[in-house]
């Protein structure tokens, strides 16, 4: 059972040494609790105004000099009375202030409990609440933008737009059921079908953004793959700008999988160097090759390195055949020795010299091009959350069923049932029609104090 009666508190800043830390309270007793331990009468304090004063312990000893800010109900983040105590930013001093707040009657908050209260008190809908956590954990500028758009309610607005359109359609159908004498002619049915198709198209487009949305949120993995000795590890080092992987002229140098995080084009990528693919009887190398294939299969992008100074080998040709071309960039390496000896049929091809660091800028541009399916624009709304994706796809499938039945001439009575189910799925995104368990599990992934 979600308990909203108690006043909750948490240290809302990360544990560590810094200029300030913030201890926050929310609940109907926030002000009374702090009044017990503050050097001034805070009952007289104004809303959204900062006051300087001291936190005192039970013997009236000064614990810390702090700045207090009150955010009174209903115009606060949670909708309840909030008190924020900005104390000195040391681990111990913050802990001491926090303990005094607990002693005065607040209880420690659970993960995301402040945000959950904001949701329960209807200050934000569920998709906005989820956006707050995404905003905090955003790893690149696209993720940040997507989260901030969602927090501003852009996704909610889109969902509400679908809901309004579907409600209008269901209403027309219901009126015709209530007043059968007025009936609906073929032209009107056709117009209903057209409207439903157009909503379906927009819903599908939004759902399809999940492909990019997922990448935005989770980051992208890039696997460097190819035959032995083509310069994969040299490329890894060139991109990282450090001597990370061992490079030698001996074929089969790399055995283990090497992984490093790297920022390119404002995005975080995980770069993976792998063992070169060839037929071998060496057990260690065979294991390395097995791992290479696994990494390559699981990665978002493959950089297929080919040696420009040589003819393509049997191993190259076998590898080329199995690759997913949409997510592969073919790289002719060693162009300092010679131009590529052959032509290959690939959409994304770059020529580089890993050793001399030539052509890398073109490679980065190509990586950016194939990272996202669509060109990411600032105003675009993305589905980045699996829960939203499932609900939206649920709504789509009910709407498809409704359309199919409408085409078959089935009574509106049944079609409105599917439209209502579609609406129900949509409202899950905003946080309606979901169980308390699901709600608790969503907020349990939040950080404490948020
Ligand atoms: N001339 C020239 N040599 C290169 C270039 N890139 C790599 N090499 C050389 O090619 C050899 C193999 O390089 P590596 O980076 O170890 O190749 P690899 O693909 O990781 O090899 P394995 O780990 O054995 O599969 C080394 O002698 C490198 O110095 C390049 O751009 N130009
Ligand atoms: Mg290597």
CSV table of C-alpha atoms and ligand atoms in Angstrom, one decimal:
chain,number,residue,atom,x,y,z
A,1,UNK,CA,0.0,0.0,0.0
A,2,UNK,CA,1.5,3.3,-1.0
A,3,UNK,CA,1.6,5.5,2.1
A,4,UNK,CA,1.4,9.2,1.5
A,5,UNK,CA,0.6,10.3,5.0
A,6,UNK,CA,4.1,10.3,6.4
A,7,UNK,CA,6.6,13.0,5.9
A,8,UNK,CA,9.6,11.7,3.9
A,9,UNK,CA,13.2,12.9,3.8
A,10,UNK,CA,16.3,12.1,1.9
A,11,UNK,CA,19.8,13.4,1.2
A,12,UNK,CA,19.1,14.5,-2.4
A,13,UNK,CA,22.6,15.2,-3.5
A,14,UNK,CA,25.3,12.5,-4.1
A,15,UNK,CA,27.3,11.3,-1.1
A,16,UNK,CA,30.7,13.0,-1.2
A,17,UNK,CA,32.5,16.2,-0.5
A,18,UNK,CA,31.2,19.3,-2.2
A,19,UNK,CA,30.3,22.9,-1.5
A,20,UNK,CA,26.7,22.1,-0.5
A,21,UNK,CA,24.4,19.1,0.1
A,22,UNK,CA,20.7,19.2,0.1
A,23,UNK,CA,18.4,17.4,2.6
A,24,UNK,CA,14.9,17.5,1.5
A,25,UNK,CA,11.5,16.8,3.1
A,26,UNK,CA,8.1,16.4,1.7
A,27,UNK,CA,4.8,15.9,3.5
A,28,UNK,CA,2.2,17.6,5.6
A,29,UNK,CA,4.5,17.8,8.6
A,30,UNK,CA,7.6,19.0,6.8
A,31,UNK,CA,7.4,22.6,8.2
A,32,UNK,CA,6.5,21.5,11.7
A,33,UNK,CA,9.3,19.0,11.8
A,34,UNK,CA,11.9,21.5,10.8
A,35,UNK,CA,10.5,24.1,13.1
A,36,UNK,CA,11.5,21.8,16.0
A,37,UNK,CA,15.2,21.8,15.0
A,38,UNK,CA,15.7,25.3,13.4
A,39,UNK,CA,17.0,28.3,15.1
A,40,UNK,CA,14.2,30.6,13.8
A,41,UNK,CA,10.4,30.3,13.7
A,42,UNK,CA,9.9,29.0,10.2
A,43,UNK,CA,6.1,29.1,10.5
A,44,UNK,CA,6.4,32.7,9.5
A,45,UNK,CA,8.7,32.0,6.5
A,46,UNK,CA,7.3,32.8,3.0
A,47,UNK,CA,6.8,30.4,0.2
A,48,UNK,CA,9.8,29.9,-2.2
A,49,UNK,CA,12.1,32.2,-0.2
A,50,UNK,CA,15.5,31.2,1.2
A,51,UNK,CA,16.4,31.9,4.8
A,52,UNK,CA,19.7,31.4,6.6
A,53,UNK,CA,19.7,29.8,10.1
A,54,UNK,CA,21.0,27.0,12.1
A,55,UNK,CA,20.0,23.3,12.6
A,56,UNK,CA,20.1,22.5,16.3
A,57,UNK,CA,20.3,19.1,18.0
A,58,UNK,CA,18.1,18.1,21.0
A,59,UNK,CA,20.5,20.0,23.4
A,60,UNK,CA,20.3,23.1,21.2
A,61,UNK,CA,23.9,22.7,20.0
A,62,UNK,CA,24.5,23.9,16.5
A,63,UNK,CA,24.8,21.1,14.0
A,64,UNK,CA,25.3,23.3,10.9
A,65,UNK,CA,24.5,26.7,9.5
A,66,UNK,CA,22.2,26.2,6.6
A,67,UNK,CA,19.9,27.8,4.0
A,68,UNK,CA,16.3,26.8,4.2
A,69,UNK,CA,13.8,27.1,1.4
A,70,UNK,CA,10.1,26.3,1.7
A,71,UNK,CA,7.9,25.3,-1.1
A,72,UNK,CA,4.4,25.3,0.2
A,73,UNK,CA,1.5,23.0,-0.9
A,74,UNK,CA,0.1,22.9,-3.5
A,75,UNK,CA,2.7,24.7,-5.7
A,76,UNK,CA,5.6,22.5,-5.0
A,77,UNK,CA,7.2,19.6,-6.9
A,78,UNK,CA,5.4,17.0,-5.0
A,79,UNK,CA,2.3,19.1,-4.3
A,80,UNK,CA,3.0,18.8,-0.6
A,81,UNK,CA,4.9,21.1,1.8
A,82,UNK,CA,8.6,20.7,0.9
A,83,UNK,CA,11.5,22.0,2.9
A,84,UNK,CA,15.0,22.0,1.4
A,85,UNK,CA,17.9,22.3,3.7
A,86,UNK,CA,21.1,23.3,1.9
A,87,UNK,CA,23.9,22.4,4.4
A,88,UNK,CA,27.6,22.2,4.1
A,89,UNK,CA,28.6,19.6,1.6
A,90,UNK,CA,30.6,17.1,3.7
A,91,UNK,CA,29.7,13.5,4.1
A,92,UNK,CA,29.5,13.6,7.9
A,93,UNK,CA,27.9,17.0,8.3
A,94,UNK,CA,25.2,16.1,5.8
A,95,UNK,CA,24.6,12.8,7.6
A,96,UNK,CA,24.3,14.7,11.0
A,97,UNK,CA,21.7,17.1,9.5
A,98,UNK,CA,19.8,14.2,8.0
A,99,UNK,CA,19.8,12.4,11.4
A,100,UNK,CA,18.4,15.4,13.2
A,101,UNK,CA,15.6,15.6,10.6
A,102,UNK,CA,14.8,11.9,11.2
A,103,UNK,CA,14.9,12.4,15.0
A,104,UNK,CA,12.4,15.3,14.6
A,105,UNK,CA,9.9,12.9,13.0
A,106,UNK,CA,10.5,12.4,9.2
A,107,UNK,CA,11.1,9.0,7.8
A,108,UNK,CA,13.7,8.1,5.1
A,109,UNK,CA,12.2,8.1,1.7
A,110,UNK,CA,12.3,5.1,-0.7
A,111,UNK,CA,13.7,5.4,-4.2
A,112,UNK,CA,11.8,7.9,-6.3
A,113,UNK,CA,9.3,8.5,-3.6
A,114,UNK,CA,9.3,12.3,-4.1
A,115,UNK,CA,8.6,11.9,-7.8
A,116,UNK,CA,6.0,9.2,-7.0
A,117,UNK,CA,4.2,11.7,-4.8
A,118,UNK,CA,4.4,14.3,-7.5
A,119,UNK,CA,2.7,11.8,-9.8
A,120,UNK,CA,0.1,10.7,-7.2
A,121,UNK,CA,-0.7,14.3,-6.5
A,122,UNK,CA,-1.2,14.9,-10.2
A,123,UNK,CA,1.6,17.4,-10.6
A,124,UNK,CA,3.0,15.3,-13.4
A,125,UNK,CA,1.9,12.3,-15.3
A,126,UNK,CA,3.8,9.0,-15.3
A,127,UNK,CA,5.7,9.5,-18.5
A,128,UNK,CA,6.9,12.8,-17.1
A,129,UNK,CA,7.9,11.2,-13.9
A,130,UNK,CA,9.9,8.6,-15.8
A,131,UNK,CA,11.5,11.4,-17.8
A,132,UNK,CA,13.0,12.8,-14.6
A,133,UNK,CA,15.0,9.6,-14.1
A,134,UNK,CA,16.0,9.6,-17.8
A,135,UNK,CA,17.1,13.2,-17.5
A,136,UNK,CA,19.4,12.3,-14.6
A,137,UNK,CA,20.9,9.3,-16.2
A,138,UNK,CA,21.2,10.8,-19.8
A,139,UNK,CA,24.5,9.8,-21.3
A,140,UNK,CA,24.5,12.0,-24.4
A,141,UNK,CA,22.9,15.2,-25.7
A,142,UNK,CA,20.2,13.3,-27.6
A,143,UNK,CA,19.1,11.4,-24.5
A,144,UNK,CA,19.1,14.6,-22.6
A,145,UNK,CA,16.9,16.3,-25.2
A,146,UNK,CA,14.5,13.3,-25.5
A,147,UNK,CA,14.2,13.2,-21.7
A,148,UNK,CA,13.6,17.0,-21.4
A,149,UNK,CA,11.0,16.9,-24.2
A,150,UNK,CA,9.2,14.1,-22.4
A,151,UNK,CA,9.4,16.0,-19.1
A,152,UNK,CA,7.9,19.1,-20.7
A,153,UNK,CA,5.0,16.9,-21.6
A,154,UNK,CA,5.6,16.6,-25.4
A,155,UNK,CA,5.0,12.8,-25.3
A,156,UNK,CA,2.0,13.2,-23.1
A,157,UNK,CA,0.5,15.8,-25.4
A,158,UNK,CA,0.9,13.4,-28.4
A,159,UNK,CA,-0.7,10.6,-26.5
A,160,UNK,CA,-3.6,12.8,-25.4
A,161,UNK,CA,-4.0,13.9,-29.0
A,162,UNK,CA,-4.5,10.2,-30.0
A,163,UNK,CA,-6.9,9.7,-27.1
A,164,UNK,CA,-9.0,12.7,-28.1
A,165,UNK,CA,-9.3,11.5,-31.7
A,166,UNK,CA,-10.2,8.0,-30.7
A,167,UNK,CA,-12.8,9.2,-28.1
A,168,UNK,CA,-14.4,11.3,-30.9
A,169,UNK,CA,-14.6,8.3,-33.2
A,170,UNK,CA,-16.0,6.1,-30.4
A,171,UNK,CA,-18.6,8.8,-29.6
A,172,UNK,CA,-19.8,9.0,-33.2
A,173,UNK,CA,-20.2,5.2,-33.2
A,174,UNK,CA,-22.0,5.2,-29.8
A,175,UNK,CA,-24.4,8.0,-31.0
A,176,UNK,CA,-25.3,5.9,-34.0
A,177,UNK,CA,-26.0,2.9,-31.7
A,178,UNK,CA,-28.2,5.0,-29.4
A,179,UNK,CA,-30.1,6.5,-32.3
A,180,UNK,CA,-30.2,3.8,-34.9
A,181,UNK,CA,-32.9,5.6,-36.9
A,182,UNK,CA,-30.4,8.3,-37.8
A,183,UNK,CA,-28.0,5.6,-39.0
A,184,UNK,CA,-24.6,6.0,-40.6
A,185,UNK,CA,-24.2,5.9,-44.4
A,186,UNK,CA,-21.3,4.4,-46.4
A,187,UNK,CA,-19.7,7.8,-46.8
A,188,UNK,CA,-19.6,8.4,-43.1
A,189,UNK,CA,-18.2,4.9,-42.5
A,190,UNK,CA,-15.5,5.6,-45.0
A,191,UNK,CA,-14.6,8.8,-43.3
A,192,UNK,CA,-14.4,7.0,-39.9
A,193,UNK,CA,-12.1,4.4,-41.5
A,194,UNK,CA,-9.9,7.2,-43.0
A,195,UNK,CA,-9.7,8.9,-39.6
A,196,UNK,CA,-8.8,5.7,-37.9
A,197,UNK,CA,-6.1,4.9,-40.5
A,198,UNK,CA,-4.6,8.3,-40.1
A,199,UNK,CA,-4.4,7.9,-36.3
A,200,UNK,CA,-3.0,4.4,-36.8
A,201,UNK,CA,-0.3,5.8,-39.0
A,202,UNK,CA,0.7,8.5,-36.5
A,203,UNK,CA,0.7,6.0,-33.7
A,204,UNK,CA,2.9,3.6,-35.8
A,205,UNK,CA,5.3,6.4,-36.6
A,206,UNK,CA,5.7,7.2,-32.9
A,207,UNK,CA,6.2,3.5,-32.0
A,208,UNK,CA,8.9,3.2,-34.7
A,209,UNK,CA,10.9,5.9,-33.0
A,210,UNK,CA,11.7,3.3,-30.3
A,211,UNK,CA,14.5,1.9,-32.6
A,212,UNK,CA,16.3,5.2,-32.4
A,213,UNK,CA,15.0,6.0,-28.9
A,214,UNK,CA,16.6,2.8,-27.5
A,215,UNK,CA,19.9,3.7,-29.0
A,216,UNK,CA,19.7,7.2,-27.7
A,217,UNK,CA,19.1,5.9,-24.2
A,218,UNK,CA,21.4,2.9,-24.1
A,219,UNK,CA,24.3,4.1,-26.3
A,220,UNK,CA,25.7,2.2,-29.2
A,221,UNK,CA,28.2,-0.6,-29.5
A,222,UNK,CA,30.7,-0.7,-32.4
A,223,UNK,CA,32.5,-3.9,-33.1
A,224,UNK,CA,35.7,-3.8,-35.1
A,225,UNK,CA,35.8,-7.1,-37.1
A,226,UNK,CA,37.7,-8.6,-40.0
A,227,UNK,CA,40.4,-11.1,-40.9
A,228,UNK,CA,43.7,-11.3,-39.1
A,229,UNK,CA,46.3,-8.6,-39.5
A,230,UNK,CA,44.2,-6.1,-41.4
A,231,UNK,CA,44.7,-3.4,-38.7
A,232,UNK,CA,41.7,-3.8,-36.4
A,233,UNK,CA,43.7,-3.2,-33.2
A,234,UNK,CA,45.5,-0.3,-34.9
A,235,UNK,CA,42.1,1.2,-35.7
A,236,UNK,CA,41.0,0.8,-32.1
A,237,UNK,CA,44.0,2.6,-30.9
A,238,UNK,CA,43.7,5.3,-33.5
A,239,UNK,CA,40.0,6.0,-32.5
A,240,UNK,CA,40.9,5.9,-28.8
A,241,UNK,CA,44.0,8.1,-29.4
A,242,UNK,CA,45.9,5.8,-27.1
A,243,UNK,CA,48.0,2.6,-27.2
A,244,UNK,CA,45.3,0.3,-25.8
A,245,UNK,CA,45.5,-2.9,-27.9
A,246,UNK,CA,48.6,-4.8,-28.8
A,247,UNK,CA,49.6,-4.3,-32.4
A,248,UNK,CA,52.1,-6.6,-34.1
A,249,UNK,CA,52.8,-7.8,-37.6
A,250,UNK,CA,52.0,-11.4,-36.5
A,251,UNK,CA,48.6,-12.6,-37.6
A,252,UNK,CA,46.3,-13.6,-34.7
A,253,UNK,CA,47.7,-11.1,-32.2
A,254,UNK,CA,44.4,-10.2,-30.6
A,255,UNK,CA,42.7,-13.1,-28.8
A,256,UNK,CA,40.5,-11.5,-26.1
A,257,UNK,CA,37.7,-9.1,-26.7
A,258,UNK,CA,38.7,-5.5,-25.7
A,259,UNK,CA,36.0,-3.0,-24.8
A,260,UNK,CA,36.4,0.8,-24.3
A,261,UNK,CA,34.0,3.6,-24.0
A,262,UNK,CA,34.4,6.5,-26.3
A,263,UNK,CA,32.6,9.8,-27.1
A,264,UNK,CA,32.2,10.6,-30.8
A,265,UNK,CA,29.8,13.2,-32.3
A,266,UNK,CA,28.4,13.9,-28.8
A,267,UNK,CA,27.3,10.2,-28.4
A,268,UNK,CA,28.8,7.6,-26.2
A,269,UNK,CA,29.9,4.4,-28.0
A,270,UNK,CA,31.4,1.2,-26.8
A,271,UNK,CA,34.2,0.3,-29.0
A,272,UNK,CA,35.0,-3.4,-29.2
A,273,UNK,CA,38.2,-4.9,-30.7
A,274,UNK,CA,38.1,-8.6,-31.5
A,275,UNK,CA,40.3,-11.5,-32.7
A,276,UNK,CA,40.7,-11.7,-36.5
A,277,UNK,CA,38.6,-14.3,-38.2
A,278,UNK,CA,40.5,-17.2,-39.9
A,279,UNK,CA,40.6,-20.9,-40.0
A,280,UNK,CA,42.9,-22.1,-37.3
A,281,UNK,CA,43.7,-25.2,-35.3
A,282,UNK,CA,44.9,-23.2,-32.2
A,283,UNK,CA,42.4,-23.7,-29.4
A,284,UNK,CA,43.0,-20.3,-27.9
A,285,UNK,CA,42.6,-18.5,-31.2
A,286,UNK,CA,39.4,-20.6,-31.9
A,287,UNK,CA,37.9,-19.4,-28.6
A,288,UNK,CA,38.9,-15.8,-29.6
A,289,UNK,CA,37.2,-16.2,-32.9
A,290,UNK,CA,34.1,-17.6,-31.3
A,291,UNK,CA,33.9,-14.5,-29.1
A,292,UNK,CA,34.5,-12.2,-32.1
A,293,UNK,CA,31.5,-13.6,-33.9
A,294,UNK,CA,29.4,-13.2,-30.8
A,295,UNK,CA,30.4,-9.6,-30.2
A,296,UNK,CA,29.9,-8.8,-33.9
A,297,UNK,CA,26.4,-10.3,-33.9
A,298,UNK,CA,25.3,-8.4,-30.8
A,299,UNK,CA,26.8,-5.1,-31.7
A,300,UNK,CA,24.8,-2.2,-33.2
A,301,UNK,CA,27.4,-1.3,-35.8
A,302,UNK,CA,30.2,-3.4,-37.3
A,303,UNK,CA,33.4,-1.9,-38.7
A,304,UNK,CA,34.6,-4.4,-41.2
A,305,UNK,CA,38.3,-3.8,-41.7
A,306,UNK,CA,39.9,-4.9,-45.0
A,307,UNK,CA,43.5,-4.7,-46.1
A,308,UNK,CA,43.7,-2.3,-49.1
A,309,UNK,CA,47.2,-3.5,-49.9
A,310,UNK,CA,46.0,-7.0,-50.6
A,311,UNK,CA,43.5,-9.0,-52.6
A,312,UNK,CA,40.5,-10.0,-50.5
A,313,UNK,CA,41.1,-13.3,-48.7
A,314,UNK,CA,38.8,-16.3,-48.5
A,315,UNK,CA,38.1,-15.3,-44.9
A,316,UNK,CA,37.2,-11.7,-45.9
A,317,UNK,CA,34.8,-13.0,-48.6
A,318,UNK,CA,33.1,-15.4,-46.1
A,319,UNK,CA,32.7,-12.7,-43.6
A,320,UNK,CA,31.4,-10.2,-46.1
A,321,UNK,CA,28.6,-12.6,-47.0
A,322,UNK,CA,27.3,-13.0,-43.4
A,323,UNK,CA,27.3,-9.3,-42.4
A,324,UNK,CA,24.2,-7.2,-42.1
A,325,UNK,CA,25.1,-4.4,-44.6
A,326,UNK,CA,22.8,-1.8,-43.1
A,327,UNK,CA,24.8,-1.7,-39.9
A,328,UNK,CA,28.2,-2.3,-41.4
A,329,UNK,CA,30.9,0.1,-42.6
A,330,UNK,CA,33.5,-1.5,-44.8
A,331,UNK,CA,36.8,0.1,-44.1
A,332,UNK,CA,39.8,-0.2,-46.5
A,333,UNK,CA,42.7,0.2,-44.2
A,334,UNK,CA,46.4,0.7,-45.1
A,335,UNK,CA,45.7,3.1,-48.0
A,336,UNK,CA,49.2,4.6,-47.2
A,337,UNK,CA,50.5,1.4,-48.9
A,338,UNK,CA,48.1,1.3,-51.9
A,339,UNK,CA,44.6,2.0,-53.1
A,340,UNK,CA,42.1,-0.8,-52.6
A,341,UNK,CA,42.9,-3.7,-55.0
A,342,UNK,CA,39.2,-4.5,-55.6
A,343,UNK,CA,35.7,-3.2,-55.6
A,344,UNK,CA,33.2,-4.2,-53.0
A,345,UNK,CA,29.5,-3.9,-53.1
A,346,UNK,CA,28.8,-1.9,-49.9
A,347,UNK,CA,26.8,1.2,-49.3
A,348,UNK,CA,29.0,2.5,-46.5
A,349,UNK,CA,32.7,2.4,-47.5
A,350,UNK,CA,35.6,4.5,-46.2
A,351,UNK,CA,39.3,4.5,-46.9
A,352,UNK,CA,41.7,5.0,-44.0
A,353,UNK,CA,45.2,4.4,-42.7
A,354,UNK,CA,44.8,3.5,-39.1
A,355,UNK,CA,48.6,3.6,-38.6
A,356,UNK,CA,48.9,7.1,-40.0
A,357,UNK,CA,45.5,8.3,-38.7
A,358,UNK,CA,44.2,9.3,-42.1
A,359,UNK,CA,40.5,9.3,-43.1
A,360,UNK,CA,39.2,9.0,-39.5
A,361,UNK,CA,37.0,12.0,-39.8
A,362,UNK,CA,35.1,10.4,-42.7
A,363,UNK,CA,34.7,7.3,-40.7
A,364,UNK,CA,33.2,9.3,-37.8
A,365,UNK,CA,30.8,11.0,-40.1
A,366,UNK,CA,29.8,7.6,-41.5
A,367,UNK,CA,29.3,6.2,-38.0
A,368,UNK,CA,27.0,9.2,-37.2
A,369,UNK,CA,25.1,8.6,-40.4
A,370,UNK,CA,24.2,5.0,-39.6
A,371,UNK,CA,23.8,5.3,-35.8
A,372,UNK,CA,20.3,6.6,-36.2
A,373,UNK,CA,17.7,5.4,-38.6
A,374,UNK,CA,16.3,8.8,-39.0
A,375,UNK,CA,17.9,12.2,-38.8
A,376,UNK,CA,17.5,13.2,-35.1
A,377,UNK,CA,15.9,16.6,-34.8
A,378,UNK,CA,15.5,18.5,-31.6
A,379,UNK,CA,11.7,18.6,-31.6
A,380,UNK,CA,11.2,15.0,-32.5
A,381,UNK,CA,9.4,13.0,-29.8
A,382,UNK,CA,11.0,9.6,-29.1
A,383,UNK,CA,9.8,6.6,-27.4
A,384,UNK,CA,12.7,5.6,-25.2
A,385,UNK,CA,11.0,3.5,-22.6
A,386,UNK,CA,10.0,-0.1,-23.2
A,387,UNK,CA,6.9,0.3,-21.0
A,388,UNK,CA,5.6,3.1,-23.3
A,389,UNK,CA,6.5,1.0,-26.4
A,390,UNK,CA,4.5,-2.0,-25.2
A,391,UNK,CA,1.5,0.2,-24.3
A,392,UNK,CA,1.6,2.0,-27.6
A,393,UNK,CA,1.9,-1.3,-29.6
A,394,UNK,CA,-1.0,-2.6,-27.6
A,395,UNK,CA,-3.1,0.4,-28.5
A,396,UNK,CA,-2.0,-0.1,-32.2
A,397,UNK,CA,-3.1,-3.7,-32.3
A,398,UNK,CA,-6.5,-2.9,-30.8
A,399,UNK,CA,-7.0,-0.2,-33.3
A,400,UNK,CA,-6.0,-2.5,-36.2
A,401,UNK,CA,-8.5,-5.0,-35.0
A,402,UNK,CA,-11.2,-2.3,-34.8
A,403,UNK,CA,-10.4,-1.3,-38.4
A,404,UNK,CA,-10.5,-4.8,-39.7
A,405,UNK,CA,-13.8,-5.4,-38.1
A,406,UNK,CA,-15.2,-2.2,-39.4
A,407,UNK,CA,-14.2,-3.3,-42.9
A,408,UNK,CA,-16.1,-6.6,-42.3
A,409,UNK,CA,-19.2,-4.6,-41.4
A,410,UNK,CA,-19.2,-5.8,-37.8
A,411,UNK,CA,-21.5,-3.8,-35.5
A,412,UNK,CA,-20.2,-0.6,-33.9
A,413,UNK,CA,-21.1,-2.2,-30.6
A,414,UNK,CA,-18.1,-4.5,-30.8
A,415,UNK,CA,-15.8,-2.0,-32.6
A,416,UNK,CA,-16.1,0.5,-29.7
A,417,UNK,CA,-15.0,-2.2,-27.3
A,418,UNK,CA,-11.6,-2.4,-29.2
A,419,UNK,CA,-11.3,1.4,-29.4
A,420,UNK,CA,-11.8,1.6,-25.7
A,421,UNK,CA,-9.2,-1.1,-25.1
A,422,UNK,CA,-6.9,0.9,-27.4
A,423,UNK,CA,-7.6,4.0,-25.2
A,424,UNK,CA,-6.9,2.1,-22.1
A,425,UNK,CA,-3.4,1.1,-23.4
A,426,UNK,CA,-2.7,4.7,-24.2
A,427,UNK,CA,-3.7,5.9,-20.8
A,428,UNK,CA,-1.2,3.4,-19.3
A,429,UNK,CA,1.6,5.6,-20.7
A,430,UNK,CA,0.3,8.5,-18.7
A,431,UNK,CA,-0.1,6.4,-15.6
A,432,UNK,CA,-3.7,5.5,-15.5
A,433,UNK,CA,-5.0,1.9,-15.5
A,434,UNK,CA,-1.9,0.5,-14.0
A,435,UNK,CA,-1.6,-1.5,-10.8
A,436,UNK,CA,0.1,-0.3,-7.6
A,437,UNK,CA,2.7,-3.1,-8.0
A,438,UNK,CA,3.8,-1.8,-11.4
A,439,UNK,CA,3.9,1.7,-10.1
A,440,UNK,CA,6.1,0.7,-7.2
A,441,UNK,CA,8.4,-1.2,-9.5
A,442,UNK,CA,8.8,1.8,-11.9
A,443,UNK,CA,9.8,4.1,-9.0
A,444,UNK,CA,12.0,1.5,-7.4
A,445,UNK,CA,14.5,2.1,-10.3
A,446,UNK,CA,14.8,5.7,-9.3
A,447,UNK,CA,17.5,7.1,-7.1
A,448,UNK,CA,16.9,7.9,-3.4
A,449,UNK,CA,16.0,11.5,-2.9
A,450,UNK,CA,14.5,12.0,-6.3
B,1,LIG,N1,51.1,0.5,-43.5
B,1,LIG,C1,50.2,0.3,-42.6
B,1,LIG,N2,50.3,-0.7,-41.8
B,1,LIG,C2,49.2,-0.9,-40.9
B,1,LIG,C3,48.1,0.0,-40.9
B,1,LIG,N3,47.3,-0.4,-39.9
B,1,LIG,C4,47.9,-1.5,-39.3
B,1,LIG,N4,49.1,-1.8,-39.9
B,1,LIG,C5,50.0,-2.8,-39.6
B,1,LIG,O1,49.4,-4.1,-39.8
B,1,LIG,C6,49.8,-5.0,-38.8
B,1,LIG,C7,48.7,-5.6,-38.1
B,1,LIG,O2,48.0,-4.6,-37.3
B,1,LIG,P1,47.0,-4.9,-36.2
B,1,LIG,O3,46.4,-3.6,-35.8
B,1,LIG,O4,47.7,-5.7,-35.1
B,1,LIG,O5,46.0,-5.8,-37.0
B,1,LIG,P2,44.8,-6.7,-36.4
B,1,LIG,O6,43.7,-6.7,-37.4
B,1,LIG,O7,44.4,-6.2,-35.0
B,1,LIG,O8,45.4,-8.1,-36.3
B,1,LIG,P3,45.0,-9.4,-35.4
B,1,LIG,O9,44.8,-9.0,-34.0
B,1,LIG,O10,46.1,-10.3,-35.6
B,1,LIG,O11,43.8,-10.0,-36.1
B,1,LIG,C8,50.8,-4.2,-37.9
B,1,LIG,O12,52.1,-4.5,-38.3
B,1,LIG,C9,50.4,-2.8,-38.1
B,1,LIG,O13,51.4,-1.9,-37.9
B,1,LIG,C10,48.1,1.1,-41.8
B,1,LIG,O14,47.2,1.9,-41.9
B,1,LIG,N5,49.1,1.1,-42.7
B,2,LIG,MG1,44.3,-7.2,-33.3
